[in-house]
Amino acid sequence: MLQPSGSRFPDPDPQYAAYPQPPTRAGHLSVEYDPRPTAAGEARAAVRRQLEEWGLADQDEVAYVCELLVGELAANVLCHAATRFRLTLAASHGVLRCEVADGDRRPPRVLDAGLTEGGRGMYLVDALARRWGCHRDGPGKTVWFELGTCGCHGCGRRQP
């Protein structure tokens, strides 16, 4: 069973340190999935429904990128961890935070996109998210990313 994403254990590697939740959540969703082939699609659909409920689905770029990245993280769990996973979404103060927690402690790796068929999931997260990270949760890990939802420079995608 996965640990709730609220319990944090420090990582020795600062690259994978936890980033605190946005303050005062305006919205929150947490759903757990079994490791079956349809789980990534189900997670993407849950994201779309939740963003519609929060009024964020009208922001096409945010909705599309969030669905894409959640699908990539869910696919990584299915390919590499083969464990149950928990999808958590939180939205407040112009930030949409997505977490995918699984039962495998190995941190994700950003690979060069290249011309290979796979291996682009974390590359996309790194390229499209405002900020992302990974921290270990008990027997597993949580990979998270954030997207800006207000369209302003201060909370949008990170700038070069």
Coordinates of C-alpha atoms in Angstrom, one line a residue:
M1 CA 0.0 0.0 0.0
L2 CA 1.3 3.5 -0.8
Q3 CA 2.0 6.0 1.9
P4 CA 0.0 9.2 1.9
S5 CA 1.9 11.9 0.1
G6 CA 1.9 14.0 3.3
S7 CA 4.7 12.0 5.0
R8 CA 8.1 13.2 3.7
F9 CA 11.5 11.7 4.4
P10 CA 14.5 13.8 3.5
D11 CA 16.7 12.6 0.7
P12 CA 20.4 12.7 0.8
D13 CA 20.6 14.0 -2.8
P14 CA 19.3 17.6 -2.9
Q15 CA 18.4 17.1 -6.6
Y16 CA 15.5 14.9 -5.4
A17 CA 14.5 17.0 -2.4
A18 CA 10.8 17.6 -1.6
Y19 CA 9.2 21.0 -2.5
P20 CA 6.5 22.1 -0.1
Q21 CA 2.8 22.0 -1.2
P22 CA 1.3 25.3 -2.4
P23 CA -0.3 27.1 0.6
T24 CA -4.1 27.0 1.2
R25 CA -5.3 24.5 -1.4
A26 CA -8.2 25.8 -3.4
G27 CA -8.7 22.4 -4.9
H28 CA -7.5 18.9 -4.2
L29 CA -7.9 15.4 -5.8
S30 CA -6.3 12.1 -4.9
V31 CA -6.9 8.9 -6.7
E32 CA -5.2 5.5 -6.5
Y33 CA -4.7 3.1 -9.5
D34 CA -3.9 -0.5 -9.9
P35 CA -1.0 -1.3 -12.3
R36 CA -3.0 -2.3 -15.4
P37 CA -2.6 -1.1 -19.0
T38 CA -5.6 1.3 -18.8
A39 CA -4.4 3.1 -15.7
A40 CA -2.5 5.9 -17.6
G41 CA -5.5 6.7 -19.7
E42 CA -7.8 6.7 -16.6
A43 CA -5.4 9.1 -14.8
R44 CA -5.4 11.4 -17.8
A45 CA -9.2 11.4 -17.9
A46 CA -9.4 12.1 -14.2
V47 CA -7.1 15.1 -14.7
R48 CA -9.3 16.4 -17.5
R49 CA -12.5 16.0 -15.4
Q50 CA -10.9 17.7 -12.4
L51 CA -9.5 20.6 -14.4
E52 CA -12.9 21.1 -15.9
E53 CA -14.4 21.2 -12.4
W54 CA -11.9 23.8 -11.3
G55 CA -12.4 25.9 -14.4
L56 CA -8.9 25.3 -15.6
A57 CA -9.8 23.2 -18.7
D58 CA -10.4 26.4 -20.7
Q59 CA -6.7 27.1 -20.4
D60 CA -5.8 24.7 -23.2
E61 CA -2.0 24.7 -22.8
V62 CA -2.3 24.0 -19.0
A63 CA -4.8 21.2 -19.5
Y64 CA -3.0 19.6 -22.4
V65 CA 0.4 19.8 -20.7
C66 CA -1.0 18.5 -17.4
E67 CA -2.7 15.5 -19.1
L68 CA 0.4 14.8 -21.1
L69 CA 2.8 14.8 -18.2
V70 CA 0.5 12.8 -15.9
G71 CA 0.2 10.2 -18.6
E72 CA 4.0 10.1 -18.9
L73 CA 4.5 9.7 -15.2
A74 CA 1.8 7.0 -15.0
A75 CA 3.3 5.2 -18.0
N76 CA 6.7 5.3 -16.2
V77 CA 5.1 3.6 -13.1
L78 CA 3.6 0.9 -15.3
C79 CA 6.8 0.3 -17.2
H80 CA 9.4 0.6 -14.4
A81 CA 7.7 0.1 -11.1
A82 CA 4.7 -2.1 -11.9
T83 CA 3.1 -1.0 -8.6
R84 CA -0.1 0.7 -7.6
F85 CA 0.2 4.5 -7.9
R86 CA -1.5 7.5 -6.4
L87 CA -2.3 10.6 -8.5
T88 CA -2.7 13.8 -6.4
L89 CA -3.6 17.2 -7.9
A90 CA -3.6 20.4 -5.9
A91 CA -4.5 23.9 -7.3
S92 CA -4.0 27.2 -5.5
H93 CA -2.4 30.6 -5.9
G94 CA -1.9 30.2 -9.6
V95 CA -0.1 26.9 -9.3
L96 CA -1.2 23.4 -10.3
R97 CA 0.8 20.7 -8.6
C98 CA 0.6 17.1 -9.7
E99 CA 2.1 14.2 -7.8
V100 CA 2.5 10.5 -8.8
A101 CA 3.5 8.3 -6.0
D102 CA 4.5 4.6 -6.5
G103 CA 6.1 1.8 -4.6
D104 CA 9.6 1.9 -6.3
R105 CA 12.4 3.9 -4.6
R106 CA 14.5 4.4 -7.8
P107 CA 14.4 8.0 -8.9
P108 CA 13.4 8.9 -12.4
R109 CA 16.1 9.8 -15.0
V110 CA 15.9 12.5 -17.6
L111 CA 17.1 10.9 -20.8
D112 CA 18.0 12.6 -24.1
A113 CA 14.9 12.5 -26.3
G114 CA 16.9 11.3 -29.3
L115 CA 15.3 9.1 -31.9
T116 CA 14.4 6.1 -29.8
E117 CA 10.8 4.9 -29.4
G118 CA 10.6 5.5 -25.6
G119 CA 12.4 7.3 -22.8
R120 CA 10.9 10.7 -23.3
G121 CA 8.7 10.9 -20.3
M122 CA 11.0 12.7 -17.9
Y123 CA 12.5 14.7 -20.7
L124 CA 9.0 16.1 -21.3
V125 CA 8.4 16.8 -17.6
D126 CA 11.8 18.6 -17.5
A127 CA 11.0 20.6 -20.6
L128 CA 7.4 21.6 -19.9
A129 CA 7.0 21.9 -16.1
R130 CA 7.6 25.1 -14.3
R131 CA 9.4 23.0 -11.7
W132 CA 9.6 19.3 -10.8
G133 CA 11.3 16.9 -8.4
C134 CA 11.2 13.6 -6.7
H135 CA 11.3 12.6 -3.1
R136 CA 11.2 9.2 -1.3
D137 CA 8.1 8.3 0.6
G138 CA 8.6 5.3 2.9
P139 CA 8.9 2.3 0.6
G140 CA 8.4 4.3 -2.6
K141 CA 8.8 7.7 -4.2
T142 CA 6.7 10.6 -5.3
V143 CA 7.5 12.4 -8.6
W144 CA 5.9 15.9 -8.8
F145 CA 5.6 18.8 -11.2
E146 CA 4.1 22.2 -11.1
L147 CA 2.4 24.3 -13.8
G148 CA 1.4 27.9 -13.7
T149 CA -2.3 28.5 -14.1
C150 CA -2.7 32.3 -14.1
G151 CA -0.8 33.2 -17.3
C152 CA 1.5 35.7 -15.6
H153 CA 5.3 35.7 -15.7
G154 CA 5.6 35.0 -12.0
C155 CA 3.8 31.6 -12.1
G156 CA 4.2 30.5 -15.7
R157 CA 6.6 28.0 -17.2
R158 CA 10.2 28.6 -16.0
Q159 CA 12.1 31.1 -18.2
P160 CA 15.5 30.3 -19.7

